[in-house]
Amino acid sequence: MNGKKLIALALSLCLAGSITACGGSAGTEQKAASDGGSAKTQLNVATELTSATLDPADDWNSWFVMRWGALETLTRFEDDGTVSPWLAEDWSVADDQLTWTIKLKENVTFSNGESMTATKVQESLERLFEVTDPNKGGNGNPWNYFTYDSISADDEAWTVTIVTSEPTVDLPGCLAYPWYGIIDVAGSADRDIAADGPICTGPYCFVSNDPEHDIQLVKNDNYWDGEVPFETVNVMKLGEASARAMALQDGSADMGINIAASDRAVLENAGTYQIDVTGGNRVCNWFINFDGVLGNDTLRKAVMTAIDGQTVCDVSTGGSYTYTNNTPVPGYDLDNPYSYDPEAAKTMLDEAGIVDGDGDGYRELDGKNIDINIVATTSRQQDVIAQAYGVQLEAIGIKSTISMPENVVDLRVSQGFDLMFNNEVTTPTGDPENFLKHWYGKITDTSFNYGNYHNEEYDALYEQLIGEFDTEKRTEIFTQMQEILMEDVATICSGAYNFNLCSAASVEGVHSYVCDYYWVTKDITPAS
């Protein structure tokens, strides 16, 4: 959609009263500075991923409500992993390790001009937990990070007090997670939040959301944190990486999300593009169904030994991933007891009697042909990784079948897989406690402990984390837990995803954060 069409749309919606919550900003026609016109007023973004709805409480849609510059949280992450204030000013925890007092900034306003009071923050957090309550059919996602006994507000003191149900060491980091973004619940009551988005505090406001084509936003005239640089933002969905690169080259995009390595090389040679690549904390790992054929220790460890993870990262994905030596959490760099050695993998299987008894070229287990069901999607090249794994398993006589279903959630819960892809931020709250909770055996719900893995030593270490506020001790426990997972081959980690943002000379201030919650920000401005 070009600038004129966008402005016509914004004006018509404004006349209909649809964007009055954004302060009535309708934008102006964008003209290129090279044409002698006014300064650039529209930011055009080419993306591979969008959200089905704009309700921050619905699955992982909050990520995109934040990524497009509408949603903000009480705290935020810096590139070094530390948590810093955002809508909050400060916080403290009482000696009981349960009672947290959060001091709010007093100058924050929502896009409808309403002040962000302590009561409104309380209402926002309570709505999130109400909508996602698993006992009422909600997705339960935020409940996996912390639960609370009470939330109270003191509007005069500008404080919100959260009493957690159990000690939550990383609560400030939890509050930086996009789910906990602050919205004006009362101000959003008459809106279709899923379609139109909630009333937020960010620099931009939603005008329309067509997740298969484009998303339109306008400037928030009531933004609390300085000038908003663009009148409008146009987010275009271009699923193919080459299409996003082409959009940068032909000038229809100022900013491209996740450009493939080969296309980045072309842009680099042109010399007029900024390419910001971050080896972040997001990994592609594969959950293993311990109730299936891979519950066999020897077979599982042989599979791990047969996988050349370094080549898969460097060649198969074209450097889109950095191999972590099967360490689940990037940055720990632990020794893999089952590093790549296909001949050793064959020997392990032979000695265990897992051989090709019928001469068809594939090994059997307990008299049945082995056929490992690998479940993947096209997102972030997981299908490419799955195909590479299939070839490497074939080399040791293990048959595999790759399936790419539309609904992977049901398969996870029903354990309809042997290897199931997962692409997840490992330190969503500043440390990996919640990520490593996936293998906590006392969680019998396969919607979180996907593979039904059990290890008593691992469970005991996880329980030590509860109430442990000492950072060094927590790091020691995290290390021990990962060593157990690697020894048991409880998961296969393909590598850490190298996220990138590419931008044209038309804009500046584009930055690829280690924590990939922040894409469109107030710091992205027209080029000077």
Short mmCIF file of C-alpha atoms in Angstrom, two decimals:
data_model
loop_
_atom_site.label_atom_id
_atom_site.label_comp_id
_atom_site.label_asym_id
_atom_site.label_seq_id
_atom_site.Cartn_x
_atom_site.Cartn_y
_atom_site.Cartn_z
CA MET A 1 0.00 0.00 0.00
CA ASN A 2 1.51 3.36 -1.00
CA GLY A 3 1.57 6.53 1.07
CA LYS A 4 -1.48 8.15 -0.59
CA LYS A 5 -3.64 5.07 -0.12
CA LEU A 6 -2.57 4.80 3.50
CA ILE A 7 -3.45 8.41 4.22
CA ALA A 8 -6.82 8.01 2.53
CA LEU A 9 -7.46 4.99 4.71
CA ALA A 10 -6.33 6.79 7.86
CA LEU A 11 -8.48 9.81 7.07
CA SER A 12 -11.57 7.71 6.42
CA LEU A 13 -11.08 5.81 9.64
CA CYS A 14 -10.50 9.00 11.55
CA LEU A 15 -13.74 10.45 10.20
CA ALA A 16 -15.48 7.30 11.32
CA GLY A 17 -14.02 7.74 14.81
CA SER A 18 -11.88 4.62 14.59
CA ILE A 19 -8.57 6.20 15.56
CA THR A 20 -9.61 8.94 17.92
CA ALA A 21 -7.80 6.93 20.63
CA CYS A 22 -4.55 7.80 18.87
CA GLY A 23 -5.10 11.50 19.34
CA GLY A 24 -6.67 11.93 15.91
CA SER A 25 -3.39 11.81 13.95
CA ALA A 26 -4.14 10.96 10.34
CA GLY A 27 -0.69 11.45 8.89
CA THR A 28 0.45 13.35 5.81
CA GLU A 29 1.48 12.33 2.35
CA GLN A 30 5.04 11.02 2.30
CA LYS A 31 7.45 12.72 -0.11
CA ALA A 32 11.04 11.76 -0.66
CA ALA A 33 13.59 14.38 0.24
CA SER A 34 15.27 13.76 -3.10
CA ASP A 35 12.12 15.10 -4.80
CA GLY A 36 12.50 18.37 -2.97
CA GLY A 37 9.44 17.68 -0.84
CA SER A 38 8.92 17.50 2.89
CA ALA A 39 10.82 15.17 5.18
CA LYS A 40 10.01 11.46 5.10
CA THR A 41 6.83 10.79 7.09
CA GLN A 42 6.19 7.06 6.60
CA LEU A 43 8.24 4.10 7.80
CA ASN A 44 7.85 1.03 5.58
CA VAL A 45 8.72 -2.33 7.12
CA ALA A 46 8.99 -5.70 5.33
CA THR A 47 8.46 -8.66 7.66
CA GLU A 48 8.15 -12.42 7.45
CA LEU A 49 6.00 -12.80 10.57
CA THR A 50 2.80 -11.17 11.77
CA SER A 51 0.20 -11.94 14.43
CA ALA A 52 -3.26 -13.38 13.89
CA THR A 53 -4.79 -10.88 16.31
CA LEU A 54 -3.75 -7.77 18.21
CA ASP A 55 -4.86 -8.93 21.66
CA PRO A 56 -1.68 -9.07 23.79
CA ALA A 57 -3.23 -11.81 25.96
CA ASP A 58 -3.82 -14.11 22.99
CA ASP A 59 -0.99 -16.65 22.57
CA TRP A 60 2.20 -14.83 21.50
CA ASN A 61 0.53 -11.93 19.73
CA SER A 62 1.81 -9.48 22.35
CA TRP A 63 5.25 -9.78 20.76
CA PHE A 64 3.99 -8.15 17.59
CA VAL A 65 1.87 -5.54 19.33
CA MET A 66 5.15 -4.48 20.94
CA ARG A 67 7.33 -5.05 17.88
CA TRP A 68 5.29 -2.59 15.82
CA GLY A 69 5.72 0.16 18.38
CA ALA A 70 2.36 0.19 20.17
CA LEU A 71 2.84 -1.78 23.39
CA GLU A 72 5.22 -1.00 26.25
CA THR A 73 6.01 -2.79 29.51
CA LEU A 74 6.94 -1.71 33.02
CA THR A 75 10.53 -2.88 32.48
CA ARG A 76 12.66 -3.69 29.45
CA PHE A 77 15.85 -5.56 28.55
CA GLU A 78 19.14 -4.00 27.57
CA ASP A 79 21.53 -5.73 25.18
CA ASP A 80 23.64 -7.02 28.06
CA GLY A 81 20.62 -8.86 29.47
CA THR A 82 20.03 -6.49 32.38
CA VAL A 83 16.54 -5.25 33.21
CA SER A 84 15.98 -1.51 33.19
CA PRO A 85 12.95 0.71 33.96
CA TRP A 86 10.54 1.62 31.18
CA LEU A 87 7.04 2.56 32.33
CA ALA A 88 8.18 1.88 35.87
CA GLU A 89 10.70 4.03 37.67
CA ASP A 90 11.97 1.54 40.24
CA TRP A 91 11.05 -1.62 42.18
CA SER A 92 11.92 -3.46 45.38
CA VAL A 93 11.11 -6.75 47.07
CA ALA A 94 10.34 -7.18 50.79
CA ASP A 95 12.13 -9.57 53.12
CA ASP A 96 9.37 -12.14 52.61
CA GLN A 97 10.60 -12.48 48.98
CA LEU A 98 6.97 -12.29 47.87
CA THR A 99 5.91 -8.64 48.13
CA TRP A 100 7.11 -6.44 45.27
CA THR A 101 6.54 -2.69 45.19
CA ILE A 102 6.77 -1.08 41.76
CA LYS A 103 7.11 2.68 41.51
CA LEU A 104 5.59 4.03 38.29
CA LYS A 105 6.70 6.96 36.21
CA GLU A 106 4.27 9.82 36.67
CA ASN A 107 4.35 11.31 33.17
CA VAL A 108 3.08 8.32 31.16
CA THR A 109 -0.08 8.67 29.10
CA PHE A 110 -2.02 6.24 26.94
CA SER A 111 -2.73 7.02 23.31
CA ASN A 112 -6.23 8.25 24.27
CA GLY A 113 -4.68 10.88 26.54
CA GLU A 114 -5.51 9.11 29.79
CA SER A 115 -2.85 9.06 32.50
CA MET A 116 -1.27 5.69 33.29
CA THR A 117 -2.27 5.46 36.94
CA ALA A 118 -1.44 2.67 39.33
CA THR A 119 -5.07 1.50 39.14
CA LYS A 120 -4.86 1.21 35.36
CA VAL A 121 -1.67 -0.85 35.66
CA GLN A 122 -3.41 -3.10 38.18
CA GLU A 123 -6.39 -3.52 35.84
CA SER A 124 -4.11 -4.34 32.92
CA LEU A 125 -2.25 -7.09 34.78
CA GLU A 126 -5.44 -8.52 36.25
CA ARG A 127 -7.07 -8.65 32.80
CA LEU A 128 -4.09 -10.59 31.45
CA PHE A 129 -4.37 -13.26 34.14
CA GLU A 130 -8.16 -13.38 33.85
CA VAL A 131 -8.14 -13.84 30.06
CA THR A 132 -5.37 -16.46 30.17
CA ASP A 133 -6.65 -18.38 33.22
CA PRO A 134 -6.16 -22.06 32.30
CA ASN A 135 -8.96 -23.02 34.68
CA LYS A 136 -11.33 -21.00 32.50
CA GLY A 137 -10.07 -22.23 29.15
CA GLY A 138 -7.30 -19.64 28.77
CA ASN A 139 -3.90 -20.42 27.29
CA GLY A 140 -2.17 -20.21 30.70
CA ASN A 141 1.03 -18.82 29.18
CA PRO A 142 1.67 -15.95 31.65
CA TRP A 143 0.83 -18.29 34.53
CA ASN A 144 3.99 -20.27 33.71
CA TYR A 145 6.12 -17.25 34.63
CA PHE A 146 4.53 -16.16 37.89
CA THR A 147 1.22 -16.19 39.73
CA TYR A 148 0.07 -13.79 42.39
CA ASP A 149 -2.01 -13.71 45.55
CA SER A 150 -2.87 -10.04 45.17
CA ILE A 151 -2.24 -6.90 43.13
CA SER A 152 -3.03 -3.54 44.70
CA ALA A 153 -2.68 0.06 43.55
CA ASP A 154 -1.89 3.33 45.34
CA ASP A 155 -2.64 6.11 42.88
CA GLU A 156 -1.37 8.86 45.18
CA ALA A 157 1.98 7.15 45.69
CA TRP A 158 2.15 5.95 42.05
CA THR A 159 2.91 2.40 43.22
CA VAL A 160 1.63 -1.06 42.39
CA THR A 161 2.18 -3.87 44.88
CA ILE A 162 2.31 -7.47 43.64
CA VAL A 163 2.31 -10.30 46.17
CA THR A 164 3.47 -13.39 44.28
CA SER A 165 2.25 -16.87 45.15
CA GLU A 166 5.82 -18.07 45.59
CA PRO A 167 9.22 -16.38 45.49
CA THR A 168 9.81 -15.12 41.95
CA VAL A 169 13.41 -14.04 41.64
CA ASP A 170 13.07 -12.73 38.11
CA LEU A 171 9.80 -10.80 38.52
CA PRO A 172 11.30 -7.56 37.06
CA GLY A 173 12.33 -9.61 34.03
CA CYS A 174 8.90 -11.23 33.84
CA LEU A 175 7.34 -7.79 33.66
CA ALA A 176 9.50 -7.03 30.61
CA TYR A 177 7.89 -9.90 28.71
CA PRO A 178 5.43 -8.54 26.11
CA TRP A 179 2.49 -10.41 27.67
CA TYR A 180 2.70 -8.01 30.58
CA GLY A 181 2.48 -4.92 28.36
CA ILE A 182 0.27 -2.25 29.91
CA ILE A 183 -3.02 -1.36 28.23
CA ASP A 184 -5.88 0.90 29.22
CA VAL A 185 -8.53 -1.72 29.96
CA ALA A 186 -11.36 0.77 30.49
CA GLY A 187 -10.36 2.78 27.44
CA SER A 188 -10.28 -0.39 25.33
CA ALA A 189 -13.66 -1.66 26.53
CA ASP A 190 -15.57 -0.45 23.46
CA ARG A 191 -12.96 -1.71 21.01
CA ASP A 192 -12.56 -5.04 19.27
CA ILE A 193 -9.11 -5.56 20.75
CA ALA A 194 -8.32 -8.57 18.58
CA ALA A 195 -9.03 -6.66 15.37
CA ASP A 196 -8.22 -3.05 16.29
CA GLY A 197 -5.70 -3.49 19.09
CA PRO A 198 -5.88 -2.14 22.65
CA ILE A 199 -5.14 1.37 23.89
CA CYS A 200 -1.41 1.37 24.68
CA THR A 201 1.38 3.80 25.61
CA GLY A 202 3.75 3.33 22.66
CA PRO A 203 4.71 5.84 19.95
CA TYR A 204 2.37 4.34 17.34
CA CYS A 205 -1.29 3.21 17.23
CA PHE A 206 -2.95 0.58 15.07
CA VAL A 207 -5.25 1.63 12.24
CA SER A 208 -5.77 -1.75 10.59
CA ASN A 209 -4.46 -5.30 10.78
CA ASP A 210 -4.49 -7.65 7.81
CA PRO A 211 -2.00 -10.28 9.02
CA GLU A 212 -1.62 -11.85 5.57
CA HIS A 213 -0.89 -8.57 3.79
CA ASP A 214 -0.17 -5.39 5.72
CA ILE A 215 -0.58 -3.60 9.04
CA GLN A 216 -1.10 0.13 9.32
CA LEU A 217 -0.21 2.36 12.27
CA VAL A 218 -0.28 6.11 12.89
CA LYS A 219 1.57 8.45 15.19
CA ASN A 220 0.45 8.60 18.83
CA ASP A 221 0.00 12.33 19.40
CA ASN A 222 -0.12 11.71 23.16
CA TYR A 223 3.19 9.88 23.36
CA TRP A 224 4.87 10.48 26.69
CA ASP A 225 8.53 9.92 25.81
CA GLY A 226 9.52 12.56 23.26
CA GLU A 227 8.78 13.20 19.62
CA VAL A 228 7.38 10.46 17.40
CA PRO A 229 9.45 10.58 14.18
CA PHE A 230 6.95 9.23 11.62
CA GLU A 231 3.32 10.09 10.90
CA THR A 232 2.55 6.56 9.67
CA VAL A 233 4.01 3.06 9.72
CA ASN A 234 3.28 0.51 7.00
CA VAL A 235 4.17 -3.12 7.82
CA MET A 236 4.14 -5.42 4.76
CA LYS A 237 4.11 -9.21 5.08
CA LEU A 238 6.59 -10.71 2.61
CA GLY A 239 7.14 -14.34 3.54
CA GLU A 240 10.10 -14.97 1.27
CA ALA A 241 13.42 -13.54 2.45
CA SER A 242 14.31 -12.67 -1.15
CA ALA A 243 11.12 -10.61 -1.45
CA ARG A 244 12.07 -8.60 1.63
CA ALA A 245 15.53 -7.98 0.22
CA MET A 246 14.01 -6.87 -3.08
CA ALA A 247 11.68 -4.48 -1.23
CA LEU A 248 14.73 -2.84 0.33
CA GLN A 249 16.41 -2.58 -3.05
CA ASP A 250 13.44 -1.13 -4.95
CA GLY A 251 12.72 1.40 -2.17
CA SER A 252 9.32 0.06 -1.11
CA ALA A 253 10.77 -0.89 2.29
CA ASP A 254 12.99 1.13 4.58
CA MET A 255 13.55 -1.75 6.95
CA GLY A 256 13.61 -5.54 6.45
CA ILE A 257 13.23 -8.24 9.09
CA ASN A 258 15.45 -11.33 8.82
CA ILE A 259 17.18 -11.09 5.45
CA ALA A 260 18.88 -14.30 4.27
CA ALA A 261 22.68 -14.43 4.34
CA SER A 262 23.01 -14.51 0.54
CA ASP A 263 20.80 -11.45 0.17
CA ARG A 264 22.64 -9.66 2.96
CA ALA A 265 25.85 -10.12 1.00
CA VAL A 266 24.26 -8.35 -1.99
CA LEU A 267 23.11 -5.50 0.24
CA GLU A 268 26.53 -5.23 1.84
CA ASN A 269 28.19 -4.97 -1.57
CA ALA A 270 25.83 -2.14 -2.49
CA GLY A 271 27.25 -0.16 0.43
CA THR A 272 24.09 1.82 1.12
CA TYR A 273 22.39 -0.47 3.62
CA GLN A 274 22.84 -0.95 7.34
CA ILE A 275 22.83 -4.60 8.42
CA ASP A 276 22.55 -5.29 12.13
CA VAL A 277 22.96 -8.99 13.00
CA THR A 278 22.53 -10.25 16.56
CA GLY A 279 23.34 -13.71 17.86
CA GLY A 280 20.60 -13.65 20.42
CA ASN A 281 19.14 -15.95 23.03
CA ARG A 282 16.58 -17.60 20.74
CA VAL A 283 17.30 -21.23 19.90
CA CYS A 284 15.91 -23.89 17.65
CA ASN A 285 15.72 -27.01 19.78
CA TRP A 286 13.87 -30.27 19.26
CA PHE A 287 11.73 -31.83 21.96
CA ILE A 288 12.01 -35.59 22.26
CA ASN A 289 9.03 -37.78 23.03
CA PHE A 290 10.25 -40.08 25.79
CA ASP A 291 7.09 -42.18 25.49
CA GLY A 292 7.96 -43.04 21.89
CA VAL A 293 10.75 -44.87 20.10
CA LEU A 294 13.32 -42.29 21.22
CA GLY A 295 12.65 -43.29 24.81
CA ASN A 296 15.31 -45.92 24.09
CA ASP A 297 18.52 -44.50 25.56
CA THR A 298 20.89 -46.01 23.01
CA LEU A 299 18.85 -44.99 19.99
CA ARG A 300 18.41 -41.46 21.29
CA LYS A 301 22.12 -41.01 22.01
CA ALA A 302 23.07 -42.52 18.65
CA VAL A 303 20.78 -40.04 16.91
CA MET A 304 22.54 -37.20 18.71
CA THR A 305 25.94 -38.60 17.73
CA ALA A 306 24.88 -38.87 14.08
CA ILE A 307 23.97 -35.19 13.76
CA ASP A 308 26.57 -32.80 12.40
CA GLY A 309 25.18 -29.68 14.02
CA GLN A 310 28.03 -27.42 12.96
CA THR A 311 27.52 -28.15 9.26
CA VAL A 312 23.75 -27.82 9.57
CA CYS A 313 24.19 -24.30 10.99
CA ASP A 314 26.97 -23.13 8.70
CA VAL A 315 25.90 -24.75 5.42
CA SER A 316 22.31 -25.96 5.52
CA THR A 317 20.93 -22.75 7.04
CA GLY A 318 23.54 -20.50 5.42
CA GLY A 319 24.74 -19.21 8.77
CA SER A 320 21.28 -18.32 10.06
CA TYR A 321 22.18 -20.21 13.23
CA THR A 322 25.28 -20.40 15.39
CA TYR A 323 25.98 -23.90 16.68
CA THR A 324 26.08 -24.11 20.48
CA ASN A 325 27.48 -27.66 20.71
CA ASN A 326 24.02 -28.84 21.81
CA THR A 327 24.11 -26.55 24.85
CA PRO A 328 20.43 -25.65 25.42
CA VAL A 329 21.05 -22.05 26.55
CA PRO A 330 23.46 -19.91 24.48
CA GLY A 331 26.39 -18.50 26.41
CA TYR A 332 27.07 -21.50 28.65
CA ASP A 333 29.29 -23.34 26.12
CA LEU A 334 29.26 -26.79 27.74
CA ASP A 335 30.89 -30.00 26.47
CA ASN A 336 28.65 -32.24 24.41
CA PRO A 337 29.17 -35.88 25.50
CA TYR A 338 27.76 -37.08 22.16
CA SER A 339 29.52 -34.93 19.60
CA TYR A 340 29.32 -35.73 15.89
CA ASP A 341 30.76 -39.16 15.04
CA PRO A 342 28.60 -41.24 12.67
CA GLU A 343 30.84 -44.33 12.95
CA ALA A 344 30.54 -44.24 16.73
CA ALA A 345 26.76 -43.94 16.32
CA LYS A 346 26.68 -47.06 14.16
CA THR A 347 28.78 -48.96 16.70
CA MET A 348 26.45 -47.93 19.56
CA LEU A 349 23.44 -49.24 17.65
CA ASP A 350 25.16 -52.45 16.53
CA GLU A 351 26.28 -53.33 20.06
CA ALA A 352 22.73 -52.74 21.35
CA GLY A 353 21.27 -55.06 18.72
CA ILE A 354 19.52 -52.22 16.91
CA VAL A 355 20.36 -53.53 13.46
CA ASP A 356 18.88 -54.02 10.01
CA GLY A 357 17.48 -57.51 10.37
CA ASP A 358 15.40 -57.68 7.18
CA GLY A 359 17.94 -56.15 4.79
CA ASP A 360 15.83 -53.16 3.73
CA GLY A 361 18.58 -50.71 4.68
CA TYR A 362 16.93 -49.51 7.89
CA ARG A 363 17.41 -50.62 11.46
CA GLU A 364 14.73 -52.14 13.67
CA LEU A 365 14.00 -51.89 17.38
CA ASP A 366 12.14 -54.66 19.19
CA GLY A 367 11.32 -56.25 15.86
CA LYS A 368 9.76 -53.12 14.38
CA ASN A 369 11.13 -50.79 11.73
CA ILE A 370 12.32 -47.51 13.17
CA ASP A 371 10.72 -44.47 11.52
CA ILE A 372 11.35 -41.27 13.48
CA ASN A 373 8.53 -38.76 13.08
CA ILE A 374 10.13 -35.31 12.80
CA VAL A 375 7.59 -32.48 13.09
CA ALA A 376 8.66 -29.09 11.71
CA THR A 377 7.41 -25.90 10.07
CA THR A 378 8.94 -23.49 7.57
CA SER A 379 9.45 -20.84 10.27
CA ARG A 380 13.09 -19.83 10.74
CA GLN A 381 14.30 -22.65 8.44
CA GLN A 382 13.22 -25.45 10.75
CA ASP A 383 12.17 -27.46 7.71
CA VAL A 384 15.69 -27.11 6.30
CA ILE A 385 17.18 -28.35 9.56
CA ALA A 386 14.76 -31.28 9.65
CA GLN A 387 15.72 -32.29 6.12
CA ALA A 388 19.42 -32.15 7.00
CA TYR A 389 18.80 -34.32 10.05
CA GLY A 390 16.91 -36.82 7.90
CA VAL A 391 19.89 -37.18 5.55
CA GLN A 392 22.31 -37.64 8.44
CA LEU A 393 20.12 -40.25 10.13
CA GLU A 394 19.81 -42.10 6.83
CA ALA A 395 23.61 -42.43 6.83
CA ILE A 396 23.48 -44.59 9.97
CA GLY A 397 20.50 -46.64 8.83
CA ILE A 398 17.75 -44.75 10.64
CA LYS A 399 14.61 -43.92 8.68
CA SER A 400 12.77 -40.68 9.41
CA THR A 401 9.64 -38.99 8.11
CA ILE A 402 9.18 -35.22 8.17
CA SER A 403 5.67 -33.93 8.74
CA MET A 404 4.64 -30.27 8.57
CA PRO A 405 1.12 -30.02 10.01
CA GLU A 406 -0.89 -26.80 10.21
CA ASN A 407 -1.71 -27.30 13.89
CA VAL A 408 1.40 -28.23 15.85
CA VAL A 409 -0.10 -27.33 19.24
CA ASP A 410 -2.41 -30.34 19.25
CA LEU A 411 0.47 -32.64 18.27
CA ARG A 412 2.56 -31.33 21.16
CA VAL A 413 -0.17 -32.00 23.68
CA SER A 414 -1.02 -35.43 22.26
CA GLN A 415 2.69 -36.25 21.82
CA GLY A 416 2.13 -37.09 18.17
CA PHE A 417 5.84 -36.82 17.39
CA ASP A 418 9.26 -38.27 18.04
CA LEU A 419 11.18 -35.03 17.41
CA MET A 420 9.19 -31.80 17.64
CA PHE A 421 10.63 -28.44 16.64
CA ASN A 422 10.70 -25.57 19.11
CA ASN A 423 11.94 -22.05 18.46
CA GLU A 424 12.06 -20.14 21.71
CA VAL A 425 13.81 -17.37 23.59
CA THR A 426 15.78 -19.13 26.32
CA THR A 427 16.05 -16.18 28.69
CA PRO A 428 12.69 -14.42 28.31
CA THR A 429 12.85 -12.95 31.82
CA GLY A 430 16.60 -12.44 32.03
CA ASP A 431 17.55 -15.97 33.01
CA PRO A 432 16.63 -19.44 31.69
CA GLU A 433 14.51 -20.73 34.58
CA ASN A 434 11.27 -20.82 32.64
CA PHE A 435 12.87 -22.34 29.53
CA LEU A 436 14.47 -25.12 31.57
CA LYS A 437 11.11 -25.73 33.23
CA HIS A 438 10.10 -27.57 30.04
CA TRP A 439 11.95 -30.62 31.40
CA TYR A 440 10.73 -30.43 35.00
CA GLY A 441 9.35 -33.91 35.48
CA LYS A 442 6.74 -33.02 38.08
CA ILE A 443 4.87 -31.13 35.39
CA THR A 444 2.78 -33.90 33.87
CA ASP A 445 0.96 -31.53 31.52
CA THR A 446 2.39 -32.23 28.06
CA SER A 447 1.40 -28.74 26.96
CA PHE A 448 4.58 -27.59 28.76
CA ASN A 449 6.66 -30.71 29.49
CA TYR A 450 6.21 -31.68 25.86
CA GLY A 451 8.33 -34.81 25.88
CA ASN A 452 7.25 -36.19 29.29
CA TYR A 453 10.89 -36.22 30.43
CA HIS A 454 11.70 -37.27 34.01
CA ASN A 455 14.96 -37.06 35.94
CA GLU A 456 14.90 -36.85 39.73
CA GLU A 457 18.26 -35.08 40.01
CA TYR A 458 17.12 -32.50 37.46
CA ASP A 459 13.85 -31.95 39.32
CA ALA A 460 15.68 -31.43 42.61
CA LEU A 461 17.95 -28.81 41.03
CA TYR A 462 14.98 -27.01 39.51
CA GLU A 463 13.32 -26.84 42.91
CA GLN A 464 16.48 -25.29 44.37
CA LEU A 465 15.96 -22.32 42.06
CA ILE A 466 12.73 -21.36 43.82
CA GLY A 467 13.65 -18.68 46.31
CA GLU A 468 17.34 -18.60 45.35
CA PHE A 469 18.10 -14.93 44.79
CA ASP A 470 21.89 -15.27 44.56
CA THR A 471 22.90 -14.82 40.91
CA GLU A 472 26.09 -16.89 41.08
CA LYS A 473 24.32 -19.81 42.75
CA ARG A 474 21.56 -19.69 40.16
CA THR A 475 24.15 -19.81 37.37
CA GLU A 476 25.74 -22.89 38.96
CA ILE A 477 22.36 -24.62 39.12
CA PHE A 478 21.53 -23.69 35.53
CA THR A 479 24.86 -25.19 34.43
CA GLN A 480 24.22 -28.46 36.27
CA MET A 481 20.72 -28.73 34.86
CA GLN A 482 21.93 -28.31 31.29
CA GLU A 483 24.68 -30.88 31.80
CA ILE A 484 22.02 -33.40 32.83
CA LEU A 485 19.91 -32.60 29.77
CA MET A 486 22.95 -33.04 27.53
CA GLU A 487 23.97 -36.31 29.18
CA ASP A 488 20.43 -37.69 28.84
CA VAL A 489 19.99 -36.17 25.36
CA ALA A 490 16.70 -34.80 26.63
CA THR A 491 16.67 -32.29 23.77
CA ILE A 492 18.60 -31.62 20.58
CA CYS A 493 19.63 -28.01 20.17
CA SER A 494 20.22 -26.99 16.55
CA GLY A 495 21.73 -23.64 17.49
CA ALA A 496 21.13 -20.03 18.40
CA TYR A 497 19.24 -18.02 15.83
CA ASN A 498 21.09 -15.08 14.29
CA PHE A 499 18.40 -12.43 14.08
CA ASN A 500 18.94 -9.44 11.81
CA LEU A 501 17.40 -6.13 10.85
CA CYS A 502 18.44 -4.49 7.59
CA SER A 503 17.69 -0.88 6.73
CA ALA A 504 18.05 1.42 3.77
CA ALA A 505 19.73 4.81 3.70
CA SER A 506 16.31 6.44 4.07
CA VAL A 507 16.25 5.79 7.84
CA GLU A 508 18.63 5.58 10.77
CA GLY A 509 18.51 4.24 14.31
CA VAL A 510 17.50 0.69 13.38
CA HIS A 511 18.97 -1.72 15.92
CA SER A 512 18.70 -5.48 16.32
CA TYR A 513 18.34 -6.10 20.05
CA VAL A 514 19.49 -9.35 21.63
CA CYS A 515 15.98 -9.63 23.02
CA ASP A 516 13.91 -9.42 19.84
CA TYR A 517 10.89 -7.65 21.30
CA TYR A 518 11.83 -4.22 19.97
CA TRP A 519 11.70 -3.68 16.20
CA VAL A 520 9.82 -0.44 15.44
CA THR A 521 10.84 2.07 18.10
CA LYS A 522 10.84 5.82 18.61
CA ASP A 523 14.58 5.78 17.95
CA ILE A 524 14.12 4.92 14.26
CA THR A 525 14.04 8.24 12.42
CA PRO A 526 14.23 9.58 8.87
CA ALA A 527 17.82 9.88 7.73
CA SER A 528 19.28 13.28 8.47
#
